[in-house]
Coordinates of C-alpha atoms and ligand atoms in Angstrom, one line a residue:
M202 CA 18.8 0.9 -3.5
S203 CA 21.6 2.6 -1.5
V204 CA 19.8 5.4 -0.1
S205 CA 16.9 3.3 1.1
P206 CA 15.9 4.5 4.4
G207 CA 14.6 0.9 5.2
S208 CA 18.4 -0.6 6.4
H209 CA 17.9 -3.9 7.3
T210 CA 19.7 -5.1 10.5
A211 CA 22.7 -7.9 10.6
A212 CA 19.5 -9.9 11.9
S213 CA 17.4 -9.8 9.2
E214 CA 19.9 -11.0 7.0
I215 CA 20.3 -14.0 7.8
A216 CA 16.7 -14.5 8.6
P217 CA 15.1 -16.4 5.3
A218 CA 13.5 -14.3 2.5
I219 CA 9.8 -13.7 1.7
R220 CA 9.1 -15.5 -1.4
Y221 CA 6.9 -14.5 -3.8
V222 CA 5.3 -16.1 -7.1
L223 CA 3.7 -13.5 -9.6
A224 CA 2.1 -15.7 -12.6
A225 CA -0.2 -14.3 -15.5
T226 CA -2.3 -17.2 -15.5
D227 CA -5.4 -16.3 -17.0
P228 CA -5.4 -13.0 -19.4
H229 CA -8.9 -13.4 -20.4
A230 CA -10.6 -13.5 -16.9
H231 CA -7.6 -10.9 -16.1
L232 CA -6.3 -12.9 -13.3
F233 CA -2.9 -13.0 -11.5
E234 CA -2.2 -15.6 -9.3
V235 CA -0.1 -14.4 -6.5
T236 CA 2.0 -16.7 -3.9
C237 CA 3.7 -15.1 -0.8
T238 CA 5.4 -18.2 1.0
V239 CA 7.1 -17.7 4.8
A240 CA 9.6 -20.4 5.5
D241 CA 9.0 -19.6 9.1
P242 CA 5.7 -18.6 9.8
D243 CA 4.2 -17.3 13.2
P244 CA 3.6 -20.5 15.7
G245 CA 0.2 -18.8 16.4
G246 CA -0.4 -18.7 13.0
Q247 CA 0.5 -16.5 10.2
V248 CA -0.7 -13.1 9.3
F249 CA -0.8 -11.7 5.8
R250 CA -2.0 -8.0 5.2
L251 CA -2.5 -6.3 1.8
P252 CA -2.0 -2.7 2.2
A253 CA -4.9 -0.2 1.9
W254 CA -3.2 2.4 -0.5
T255 CA -0.4 2.9 -2.3
P256 CA 2.6 5.5 -1.6
G257 CA 2.3 8.7 -3.9
S258 CA -1.4 8.3 -4.3
Y259 CA -3.4 9.5 -1.2
L260 CA -6.6 7.5 -0.8
V261 CA -7.5 4.4 1.0
R262 CA -8.3 2.3 -2.2
E263 CA -8.9 -0.9 -0.5
F264 CA -7.2 -3.1 -3.0
A265 CA -8.0 -6.5 -1.1
R266 CA -11.5 -6.0 -3.1
H267 CA -9.7 -7.5 -6.0
F268 CA -8.9 -10.8 -4.3
V269 CA -11.2 -13.0 -5.5
T270 CA -10.2 -16.3 -3.8
V271 CA -7.4 -17.1 -1.1
R272 CA -6.0 -20.2 -0.1
A273 CA -3.1 -21.5 1.8
H274 CA -1.0 -25.0 2.1
G275 CA 2.0 -26.0 4.2
G276 CA 4.1 -28.3 1.7
D277 CA 1.3 -30.3 0.0
T278 CA -1.2 -30.0 2.8
P279 CA -4.1 -27.6 2.4
L280 CA -4.3 -25.0 5.7
Q281 CA -7.2 -23.2 6.6
V282 CA -7.3 -19.6 5.9
E283 CA -9.2 -17.0 8.3
K284 CA -10.3 -13.4 7.1
I285 CA -9.9 -11.6 10.3
A286 CA -10.5 -8.0 8.7
K287 CA -10.9 -6.5 5.2
D288 CA -7.4 -6.9 4.1
T289 CA -6.3 -9.5 6.4
W290 CA -5.6 -13.1 6.6
R291 CA -4.3 -15.7 9.3
V292 CA -3.4 -18.9 8.3
A293 CA -3.8 -21.8 10.8
A294 CA -0.7 -22.9 12.4
C295 CA 2.0 -25.3 10.9
D296 CA 5.8 -26.5 11.6
G297 CA 7.0 -25.9 8.0
P298 CA 6.8 -22.9 5.3
V299 CA 3.4 -21.5 4.9
S300 CA 1.8 -20.0 1.7
L301 CA -1.0 -17.9 0.8
V302 CA -2.1 -18.1 -2.8
A303 CA -4.7 -15.1 -3.8
A304 CA -6.2 -15.2 -7.4
V305 CA -6.4 -11.3 -8.0
Y306 CA -8.4 -9.3 -10.8
A307 CA -6.5 -7.0 -12.4
F308 CA -8.0 -4.8 -14.8
D309 CA -7.1 -0.9 -13.7
L310 CA -5.7 0.6 -16.7
S311 CA -4.2 3.5 -14.0
V312 CA -0.5 3.4 -12.7
R313 CA -2.0 2.5 -9.0
A314 CA -3.2 -1.1 -9.6
A315 CA -2.5 -3.8 -11.9
Y316 CA -3.9 -4.8 -15.3
L317 CA -3.8 -8.2 -16.9
D318 CA -5.1 -8.9 -20.5
A319 CA -3.1 -11.0 -23.5
S320 CA -1.3 -7.9 -24.6
R321 CA 0.1 -6.6 -21.5
G322 CA 0.5 -7.2 -18.1
F323 CA 1.0 -4.7 -15.1
V324 CA 1.7 -4.6 -11.5
N325 CA 2.0 -1.9 -8.8
G326 CA 3.2 -4.0 -5.9
A327 CA 1.1 -2.2 -3.0
S328 CA -2.4 -3.8 -4.8
M329 CA -0.9 -7.0 -5.4
F330 CA 2.0 -8.1 -2.7
V331 CA 0.4 -9.0 0.8
T332 CA 2.7 -8.7 3.7
A333 CA 3.8 -11.3 6.4
S334 CA 2.9 -9.3 9.2
G335 CA 5.9 -9.0 11.3
K336 CA 8.2 -9.9 8.6
E337 CA 8.2 -6.4 6.5
E338 CA 11.9 -5.9 7.3
R339 CA 12.4 -9.2 5.7
P340 CA 14.8 -9.5 2.4
C341 CA 12.1 -10.3 -0.2
E342 CA 12.3 -12.7 -3.4
L343 CA 9.9 -12.4 -6.3
D344 CA 9.6 -15.0 -9.0
I345 CA 7.9 -13.7 -12.2
R346 CA 6.8 -16.5 -14.1
A347 CA 6.5 -16.7 -18.1
S348 CA 3.5 -17.9 -19.1
A349 CA 3.8 -21.2 -20.8
D350 CA 0.5 -20.2 -22.9
G351 CA 1.6 -18.4 -26.2
F352 CA -0.4 -15.3 -25.5
A353 CA 3.2 -14.0 -23.7
K354 CA 5.7 -15.6 -25.9
D355 CA 7.1 -12.0 -27.2
W356 CA 6.7 -10.5 -23.7
Q357 CA 9.6 -8.8 -22.0
V358 CA 9.5 -7.6 -18.2
A359 CA 10.4 -4.1 -17.4
T360 CA 11.3 -3.0 -13.8
T361 CA 14.5 -1.9 -12.0
M362 CA 14.0 -4.3 -9.3
T363 CA 17.3 -6.4 -8.8
P364 CA 17.6 -9.0 -10.5
V365 CA 19.1 -12.4 -9.4
D366 CA 18.4 -15.0 -12.2
T367 CA 16.4 -14.0 -15.0
N368 CA 16.1 -15.2 -18.5
D369 CA 17.1 -12.6 -21.5
R370 CA 13.0 -11.6 -21.5
G371 CA 13.7 -10.3 -17.5
F372 CA 11.2 -13.3 -16.5
G373 CA 12.8 -15.1 -13.1
L374 CA 14.0 -14.1 -9.9
Y375 CA 14.4 -10.7 -8.5
R376 CA 15.4 -9.7 -5.2
A377 CA 14.5 -6.5 -2.7
A378 CA 16.2 -5.4 0.6
D379 CA 12.5 -5.4 2.4
Y380 CA 8.8 -5.1 1.7
D381 CA 9.0 -1.3 1.0
E382 CA 11.5 -2.1 -1.6
L383 CA 9.7 -4.5 -3.3
I384 CA 6.6 -2.5 -3.6
D385 CA 8.2 0.7 -4.7
H386 CA 9.3 -1.4 -7.9
P387 CA 6.4 -1.6 -11.0
V388 CA 6.6 -4.5 -13.3
E389 CA 5.4 -3.9 -16.7
M390 CA 5.2 -7.3 -19.1
A391 CA 4.2 -6.8 -22.7
A392 CA 5.9 -6.8 -26.1
L393 CA 7.9 -3.2 -25.2
D394 CA 9.8 -0.7 -27.4
C395 CA 12.5 -0.1 -25.5
V396 CA 15.2 3.3 -25.9
T397 CA 17.9 4.1 -23.4
F398 CA 20.0 7.2 -22.8
E399 CA 22.9 8.4 -20.2
A400 CA 21.8 11.5 -17.8
G401 CA 24.4 11.9 -14.8
G402 CA 26.6 8.9 -16.4
T403 CA 24.0 6.8 -15.5
R404 CA 21.7 4.7 -17.9
H405 CA 18.0 5.3 -18.1
E406 CA 15.4 3.3 -19.9
I407 CA 12.1 4.1 -21.3
A408 CA 9.9 1.2 -22.0
V409 CA 6.4 2.0 -24.1
T410 CA 3.6 -0.5 -24.5
G411 CA 0.3 0.4 -26.6
R412 CA 0.0 1.4 -30.0
H413 CA 1.9 4.5 -31.2
D414 CA 4.3 5.2 -33.9
G415 CA 5.9 8.0 -31.3
D416 CA 9.5 8.9 -32.3
L417 CA 11.3 7.6 -29.2
S418 CA 14.8 8.4 -29.9
R419 CA 14.1 12.1 -30.0
L420 CA 11.9 11.5 -26.7
A421 CA 15.3 9.9 -25.2
R422 CA 17.4 12.9 -26.2
D423 CA 14.8 15.3 -24.8
L424 CA 14.5 13.2 -21.6
G425 CA 18.3 13.0 -21.1
R426 CA 18.8 16.5 -20.9
I427 CA 16.1 17.2 -18.6
C428 CA 16.9 14.3 -16.3
Q429 CA 20.6 15.9 -16.3
A430 CA 19.0 19.3 -15.2
H431 CA 17.2 17.5 -12.5
I432 CA 20.9 15.9 -11.3
D433 CA 22.6 19.0 -11.5
L434 CA 20.0 20.8 -9.2
F435 CA 20.5 18.3 -6.5
G436 CA 24.3 17.6 -6.9
G437 CA 24.7 21.5 -6.8
Q438 CA 27.0 21.9 -10.3
P439 CA 27.1 20.4 -13.7
A440 CA 27.3 16.8 -14.9
S441 CA 26.6 15.5 -11.2
R442 CA 25.6 12.0 -10.6
P443 CA 22.0 10.8 -9.6
P444 CA 21.4 8.7 -6.2
F445 CA 20.6 5.5 -8.3
Q446 CA 22.4 3.3 -10.3
R447 CA 19.6 2.7 -12.9
Y448 CA 16.2 4.6 -14.1
L449 CA 13.3 3.3 -16.0
F450 CA 10.4 5.2 -17.4
Q451 CA 7.4 3.2 -18.2
I452 CA 4.9 4.4 -20.7
L453 CA 1.6 3.4 -21.2
V454 CA 0.1 4.8 -24.7
L455 CA -3.8 5.1 -24.7
G456 CA -6.2 7.1 -26.9
D457 CA -6.9 9.5 -24.0
A458 CA -5.0 9.4 -20.8
Y459 CA -2.8 11.0 -18.2
G460 CA -0.9 9.9 -15.2
G461 CA 1.9 9.0 -13.3
L462 CA 2.9 7.2 -10.0
E463 CA 6.5 7.9 -8.6
H464 CA 8.8 5.3 -7.3
R465 CA 12.9 5.3 -6.3
T466 CA 14.0 4.3 -9.6
S467 CA 11.1 4.4 -11.9
T468 CA 8.0 5.6 -12.8
S469 CA 4.8 4.4 -14.2
L470 CA 3.5 6.9 -16.8
V471 CA 0.3 6.6 -18.8
C472 CA -0.4 9.3 -21.7
K473 CA -2.5 9.5 -24.7
R474 CA -0.8 8.7 -28.2
D475 CA -0.7 12.4 -29.5
N476 CA 1.6 12.9 -26.4
L477 CA 4.6 11.2 -28.0
P478 CA 6.5 13.4 -30.4
D479 CA 6.7 12.9 -33.9
E480 CA 9.6 12.7 -36.3
A481 CA 8.5 15.0 -38.6
S482 CA 7.9 18.0 -36.6
G483 CA 11.4 19.5 -34.6
S484 CA 8.9 21.6 -32.4
V485 CA 7.7 21.0 -29.0
S486 CA 4.1 20.7 -29.1
D487 CA 1.8 21.4 -26.6
D488 CA 0.9 17.5 -26.1
Y489 CA 4.7 16.6 -26.2
R490 CA 5.4 19.4 -23.5
T491 CA 2.7 17.8 -21.3
L492 CA 4.5 14.4 -21.6
L493 CA 7.6 15.7 -21.0
G494 CA 6.4 17.9 -18.3
L495 CA 4.8 14.8 -16.6
A496 CA 8.0 12.7 -17.2
S497 CA 10.1 15.8 -15.2
H498 CA 7.4 15.7 -12.7
E499 CA 7.5 12.2 -11.7
Y500 CA 11.7 12.4 -11.9
F501 CA 11.9 15.3 -9.6
H502 CA 9.9 12.7 -6.9
A503 CA 12.9 10.3 -7.0
W504 CA 14.1 13.1 -4.8
N505 CA 11.2 15.0 -3.3
V506 CA 8.9 12.3 -1.7
K507 CA 10.8 9.2 -2.7
R508 CA 13.7 10.4 -0.8
I509 CA 13.1 13.1 1.3
K510 CA 10.1 12.4 2.6
P511 CA 7.7 13.7 5.2
A512 CA 8.0 12.7 8.8
A513 CA 4.7 11.4 8.6
F514 CA 5.9 8.8 5.8
T515 CA 8.9 7.4 7.8
P516 CA 7.8 4.6 7.5
Y517 CA 4.4 4.4 5.6
D518 CA 1.4 2.9 7.4
L519 CA -0.1 1.5 4.5
S520 CA -3.3 0.2 6.4
R521 CA -4.7 3.7 6.9
E522 CA -4.5 7.4 6.3
N523 CA -1.1 8.8 6.9
Y524 CA -1.9 12.8 7.7
T525 CA 0.7 15.2 6.9
R526 CA 0.1 19.2 6.2
Q527 CA 3.2 19.3 3.9
L528 CA 1.8 17.4 0.4
W529 CA 2.0 21.0 -0.8
A530 CA 5.7 21.2 -0.7
F531 CA 6.2 17.0 -1.9
E532 CA 3.4 17.9 -4.8
G533 CA 3.6 21.7 -5.4
I534 CA 7.2 22.3 -5.1
T535 CA 7.6 19.3 -7.1
S536 CA 4.8 20.6 -9.9
Y537 CA 6.5 24.1 -9.8
Y538 CA 10.3 22.3 -10.6
D539 CA 8.8 20.1 -13.5
D540 CA 8.1 22.9 -16.1
L541 CA 10.9 25.1 -14.7
L542 CA 13.6 22.1 -15.6
V543 CA 12.1 21.2 -19.1
L544 CA 13.1 25.2 -19.7
R545 CA 16.5 25.0 -17.7
S546 CA 17.2 21.8 -20.0
G547 CA 16.8 24.1 -23.1
V548 CA 14.2 21.9 -24.4
I549 CA 11.5 24.6 -24.4
D550 CA 12.5 28.0 -24.7
I551 CA 10.8 30.8 -22.3
E552 CA 7.8 31.9 -24.3
S553 CA 6.7 28.3 -24.1
Y554 CA 7.3 28.3 -20.1
L555 CA 5.8 31.3 -19.6
E556 CA 2.7 30.1 -21.1
L557 CA 2.3 27.3 -19.2
L558 CA 3.1 29.4 -15.9
G559 CA 0.1 31.9 -17.4
R560 CA -2.2 28.6 -17.4
S561 CA -1.3 27.5 -14.1
I562 CA -2.0 30.9 -12.6
S563 CA -5.3 31.4 -15.1
A564 CA -6.5 27.9 -13.3
L565 CA -6.1 28.9 -9.6
Q566 CA -7.6 32.0 -10.6
R567 CA -11.0 30.1 -11.6
N568 CA -10.9 28.0 -8.3
P569 CA -13.2 29.6 -5.8
G570 CA -12.0 27.1 -3.3
A571 CA -8.9 28.9 -2.9
A572 CA -10.6 31.3 -0.7
V573 CA -12.1 28.9 1.8
Q574 CA -9.1 26.0 2.0
S575 CA -5.4 26.2 2.3
I576 CA -2.8 24.2 0.8
A577 CA -2.0 22.8 4.4
E578 CA -5.6 21.6 4.6
S579 CA -5.6 20.5 1.3
S580 CA -2.6 18.0 1.8
F581 CA -4.3 16.9 5.3
D582 CA -7.6 16.1 3.8
A583 CA -6.4 14.8 0.5
W584 CA -7.5 11.3 1.3
I585 CA -11.5 12.8 1.6
K586 CA -11.3 15.6 -1.0
Y587 CA -8.6 15.9 -3.3
Y588 CA -8.8 12.6 -4.2
R589 CA -12.5 12.4 -4.1
Q590 CA -13.7 15.4 -5.9
D591 CA -17.5 15.9 -6.4
E592 CA -19.6 18.3 -8.0
N593 CA -18.4 21.1 -5.8
A594 CA -14.9 20.7 -5.7
P595 CA -13.9 24.2 -7.6
N596 CA -15.9 25.5 -4.9
A597 CA -14.6 23.9 -1.5
I598 CA -11.3 22.9 -2.2
V599 CA -7.9 23.9 -3.6
S600 CA -5.2 22.0 -5.1
Y601 CA -2.1 21.5 -3.4
Y602 CA -0.5 20.8 -7.1
L603 CA -1.2 23.7 -8.2
K604 CA -1.8 26.6 -6.0
G605 CA 1.4 24.8 -4.0
S606 CA 3.5 25.2 -7.3
L607 CA 2.9 29.0 -7.6
V608 CA 3.4 29.1 -3.6
A609 CA 6.8 27.6 -4.4
L610 CA 7.5 30.1 -7.4
M611 CA 6.7 33.1 -4.8
L612 CA 9.0 31.6 -2.0
D613 CA 11.5 31.3 -4.9
L614 CA 11.4 34.7 -5.9
K615 CA 10.8 36.3 -2.6
L616 CA 14.2 34.3 -1.8
R617 CA 15.7 35.8 -4.8
S618 CA 14.9 39.3 -4.3
E619 CA 15.6 39.3 -0.6
S620 CA 18.5 37.2 0.5
T621 CA 21.4 35.2 -1.2
A622 CA 19.3 32.1 -1.0
T623 CA 17.1 30.6 -3.6
L624 CA 14.6 27.7 -3.5
D625 CA 17.3 25.3 -5.2
D626 CA 19.4 26.1 -2.2
I627 CA 16.3 25.1 -0.1
M628 CA 16.0 21.9 -2.3
R629 CA 19.7 21.0 -1.7
A630 CA 19.4 21.6 1.7
L631 CA 16.7 19.1 2.3
W632 CA 18.3 16.9 0.2
E633 CA 21.5 16.6 2.3
R634 CA 19.8 16.5 5.9
Y635 CA 16.8 14.4 5.0
G636 CA 17.0 12.6 1.7
K637 CA 20.5 11.5 2.4
T638 CA 20.1 10.1 5.8
G639 CA 16.4 8.8 5.6
V640 CA 15.0 11.2 8.1
G641 CA 11.6 12.5 7.9
V642 CA 10.8 16.1 7.3
P643 CA 9.0 17.5 10.3
E644 CA 5.8 19.5 9.5
D645 CA 7.5 23.2 9.6
G646 CA 10.7 21.6 7.8
V647 CA 10.7 23.6 5.1
Q648 CA 9.7 26.9 6.4
A649 CA 12.7 26.0 9.0
I650 CA 15.6 25.4 6.2
A651 CA 14.2 28.3 4.4
E652 CA 14.4 30.7 7.1
E653 CA 17.8 29.5 8.2
L654 CA 19.6 29.9 4.8
S655 CA 18.1 32.9 3.9
Q656 CA 18.1 34.5 7.3
L657 CA 14.7 36.0 6.4
P658 CA 11.6 35.9 8.7
L659 CA 9.3 33.9 6.9
D660 CA 6.4 32.9 9.3
D661 CA 3.9 35.8 7.7
F662 CA 4.7 34.2 4.7
F663 CA 4.0 30.7 5.5
Q664 CA 0.8 31.7 7.7
R665 CA -0.9 33.8 4.7
Y666 CA -0.1 31.5 1.8
V667 CA 0.6 27.6 3.0
H668 CA -1.7 28.0 6.3
G669 CA -4.1 30.7 4.9
T670 CA -6.0 31.7 1.9
D671 CA -4.8 35.1 1.3
P672 CA -4.8 35.7 -2.4
L673 CA -1.1 35.2 -4.0
P674 CA 0.4 38.7 -4.7
L675 CA 1.9 37.3 -8.0
E676 CA 1.5 40.4 -9.9
A677 CA 4.1 42.1 -7.7
M678 CA 6.4 39.1 -7.4
L679 CA 6.7 38.6 -10.6
A680 CA 7.3 42.2 -11.3
R681 CA 10.8 41.2 -9.1
I682 CA 12.0 39.4 -12.1
G683 CA 10.8 41.5 -14.9
L684 CA 7.6 39.7 -15.6
R685 CA 4.4 41.4 -16.1
L686 CA 1.2 39.4 -15.1
R687 CA -1.5 40.5 -17.2
Y688 CA -5.3 39.4 -17.0
R689 CA -8.3 39.2 -20.1
Q690 CA -11.7 37.5 -20.1
A691 CA -12.1 33.9 -21.5
Q692 CA -12.7 33.7 -25.0
T693 CA -13.9 30.4 -25.6
D694 CA -15.2 27.8 -22.7
N695 CA -11.6 25.7 -23.7
D696 CA -9.9 28.9 -23.0
K697 CA -7.0 27.8 -20.6
G698 CA -5.1 31.2 -20.8
G699 CA -1.4 31.5 -21.2
S700 CA -1.6 34.1 -24.1
A701 CA -2.8 37.4 -24.7
G702 CA -5.7 35.7 -27.1
K703 CA -7.3 37.4 -29.9
T704 CA -6.6 41.3 -29.2
S705 CA -10.2 42.3 -31.0
S706 CA -12.4 40.0 -29.2
P707 CA -15.5 41.5 -27.7
E708 CA -16.5 41.5 -24.4
R709 CA -18.3 38.4 -23.2
C710 CA -21.0 37.3 -21.0
W711 CA -20.6 34.1 -18.3
F712 CA -23.0 32.4 -16.4
G713 CA -20.4 30.4 -14.2
V714 CA -20.9 27.1 -14.7
T715 CA -19.1 24.3 -16.7
T716 CA -21.5 22.0 -19.1
T717 CA -21.1 18.5 -20.8
E718 CA -22.9 17.8 -23.8
G719 CA -24.1 14.2 -24.5
S720 CA -27.9 13.4 -25.3
D721 CA -28.5 16.8 -23.5
L722 CA -26.7 20.0 -22.1
K723 CA -25.7 19.2 -18.7
V724 CA -24.8 21.7 -16.2
R725 CA -21.5 20.2 -14.4
H726 CA -19.9 22.4 -12.1
V727 CA -21.7 25.9 -10.6
Y728 CA -19.1 28.0 -9.5
A729 CA -19.6 29.8 -6.1
G730 CA -20.7 33.4 -6.5
G731 CA -21.6 33.4 -10.3
P732 CA -25.0 34.6 -12.0
A733 CA -26.1 30.7 -12.0
M734 CA -25.6 29.9 -8.8
K735 CA -27.2 33.1 -7.7
A736 CA -30.7 32.2 -10.0
G737 CA -30.5 28.6 -8.4
L738 CA -29.1 26.3 -10.9
A739 CA -27.6 23.3 -10.0
S740 CA -24.9 20.4 -10.7
G741 CA -26.8 17.9 -12.7
D742 CA -29.6 19.8 -14.4
S743 CA -30.4 18.9 -17.6
V744 CA -30.4 22.5 -19.6
I745 CA -33.5 22.0 -22.4
A746 CA -34.1 25.5 -23.7
I747 CA -32.1 29.0 -23.8
D748 CA -34.9 31.8 -24.5
G749 CA -37.0 29.0 -26.2
L750 CA -34.7 27.3 -28.3
R751 CA -33.3 23.8 -27.5
A752 CA -30.3 23.9 -25.4
T753 CA -26.9 22.7 -27.1
S754 CA -23.4 24.0 -26.2
A755 CA -22.9 26.3 -29.3
L756 CA -25.7 28.2 -28.7
L757 CA -24.7 28.8 -25.2
Q758 CA -21.3 29.8 -26.3
S759 CA -23.6 32.2 -28.9
V760 CA -25.4 33.9 -26.1
L761 CA -22.2 34.5 -23.9
Q762 CA -21.0 35.9 -26.8
K763 CA -23.7 38.2 -28.2
R764 CA -25.7 39.4 -25.4
K765 CA -25.2 42.0 -22.8
P766 CA -24.1 41.8 -19.1
R767 CA -27.5 42.5 -17.1
E768 CA -29.7 40.9 -19.8
A769 CA -31.7 37.8 -18.1
V770 CA -31.8 34.7 -20.4
R771 CA -34.5 32.2 -19.4
L772 CA -33.4 28.7 -18.8
H773 CA -35.8 25.4 -19.1
V774 CA -34.2 22.9 -17.3
F775 CA -35.2 19.4 -15.7
R776 CA -33.7 18.8 -12.3
R777 CA -34.3 15.0 -12.0
D778 CA -38.2 14.9 -13.9
E779 CA -39.1 18.2 -12.3
L780 CA -39.3 20.8 -15.1
H781 CA -38.0 24.6 -13.9
V782 CA -37.5 27.7 -15.4
F783 CA -34.8 30.3 -14.4
D784 CA -34.0 33.9 -15.4
V785 CA -30.7 34.1 -15.1
P786 CA -29.0 37.9 -15.3
L787 CA -26.0 38.0 -17.4
E788 CA -22.7 39.3 -16.0
S789 CA -19.6 40.1 -17.5
A790 CA -17.0 37.5 -17.6
P791 CA -14.4 37.8 -14.7
L792 CA -10.7 38.7 -15.7
D793 CA -9.3 34.9 -15.1
R794 CA -7.6 34.5 -18.0
C795 CA -3.9 35.6 -17.4
W796 CA -0.6 35.7 -19.6
L797 CA 3.0 36.6 -18.9
E798 CA 4.8 39.2 -20.6
I799 CA 8.5 39.8 -20.4
D800 CA 9.2 43.3 -19.5
E801 CA 12.3 44.6 -21.3
D802 CA 12.1 47.6 -19.4
A803 CA 12.3 46.5 -16.2
A804 CA 15.2 47.8 -13.8
A805 CA 18.6 45.7 -14.4
E806 CA 18.5 44.1 -10.9
A807 CA 15.0 42.6 -12.1
R808 CA 16.6 41.4 -15.6
V809 CA 19.5 39.6 -13.9
R810 CA 17.6 37.9 -11.2
R811 CA 15.0 36.5 -14.3
D812 CA 18.1 35.6 -16.1
A813 CA 19.7 34.0 -12.9
W814 CA 16.1 31.9 -12.3
V815 CA 15.7 30.7 -15.5
A816 CA 20.1 29.3 -15.9
G817 CA 19.3 27.9 -12.3
Ligands
ZN8 ZN1 3.4 14.2 -8.0

């Protein structure tokens, strides 16, 4: 927390700390009891407020809806609590210390809120800890209480918050410099599987909860190499040191899940059981590579967004949306480096990396929304669009993660081929100027630093690809490092691209829809400009027959495989409870699956550039 921007003044050092108590009181009702005590409440009545969103996840979530009961007392005397807004409480004035006590419902398996049952407790602080208004800069103390009940007897606490007085299982008193630091240290409580490793001379911990039989020592070994690649990127030389004394990967293992949330010295991850590596296999499976990429992504955030922050987040206003057009830089550049640093660490090889890159390019190809929304706009509207996707999302929005990562790639290749700078240099400069100082990055800050370091005019680049919707000239840019971009049709509906696919695959048709199959075959997305949209199909339609036969996913695939472009297919469809008939003329499937080949005949300078790009 040496570089925490919320540095406190001498005055706040002597002001009494805000004290919190967290108790797992009723696991079967999924209720935590959380108490916030202020020693010197405001004379007019102390106001307490809960954040509406959590840093790292740009949606107003209104966490206060999970506050089931709220009461207050001053010493032994109950005090009146008045609710004055959806997330704000005012406690009647009193002379001595005042405590607000809330019973909070916690049954969210995501990394953004809180969870409690008899097997596990998890708290992301923004969803649980109220601020004492006007005292946000004060130091905070958190007492994590061990339950007296039997259910938690083998629980340990995993958090990187600074311990003050804790027992051997981690229960007890912790301290944070201010509220911002308090809520940036998620707390996991369970019977944990723990392993540790060193990277940059610094202790890293992995704490896993959930049933699994993964090989955690292999995970530690691989993450050690990956973390060192991050540390060296920002440090500018091998065997650098990170800007923290300790780091924790909290991993919740479920049957099928995927997600992560970054924090300054830890990350909370949720993954599926198959994402963990097994002991038997030495190769990196598709599933395991996904987990390594996720962990790498969140670790990169320890620099890019947790310390190098947009000016709009310095400080955060957690009561409402915080607008910035820069999420593409904080999420997109991070998405570019997450897999690239797994490659640079040597844990995966170039072929494996190019498969991932090919899949990313394929995903963007299938996204008509990339032609109507820029990544700057997508960043700004994340609160109402990216985080609130509906059936029309593929046609209306672009992901600032996905396209942002490819714009970062393009910028890197442009710098590498037209200047002496690289995107690595840009990241180091951002770290020196903004990360280490705590000053927020202005809205045009990335462009300004890139222009300064490369001495290239980049306004046209940023206008076209960041603020505009021009198609990305990836083929030409990748040729500069001796990579050939190739295109083909999808061979199945689940085809993600990334590889050449079956060479003898016949021409395939498409409808321009995605479907889900439950008791019936339902249209999920209808792609703009595709045959189904032209014919009038809509999301939610239940397809009951295809050319007079009962509709199934298998029949649909067979029709697309066997029939020829321009042939019409008759669909019987229920929209709500009304029967409709559509004749859909088939079209040849677009060439929207991509893969990359290493061009061994590329010019020498392109091959040299490619080697430098891989080596970092
Ligand atoms: Zn991210």
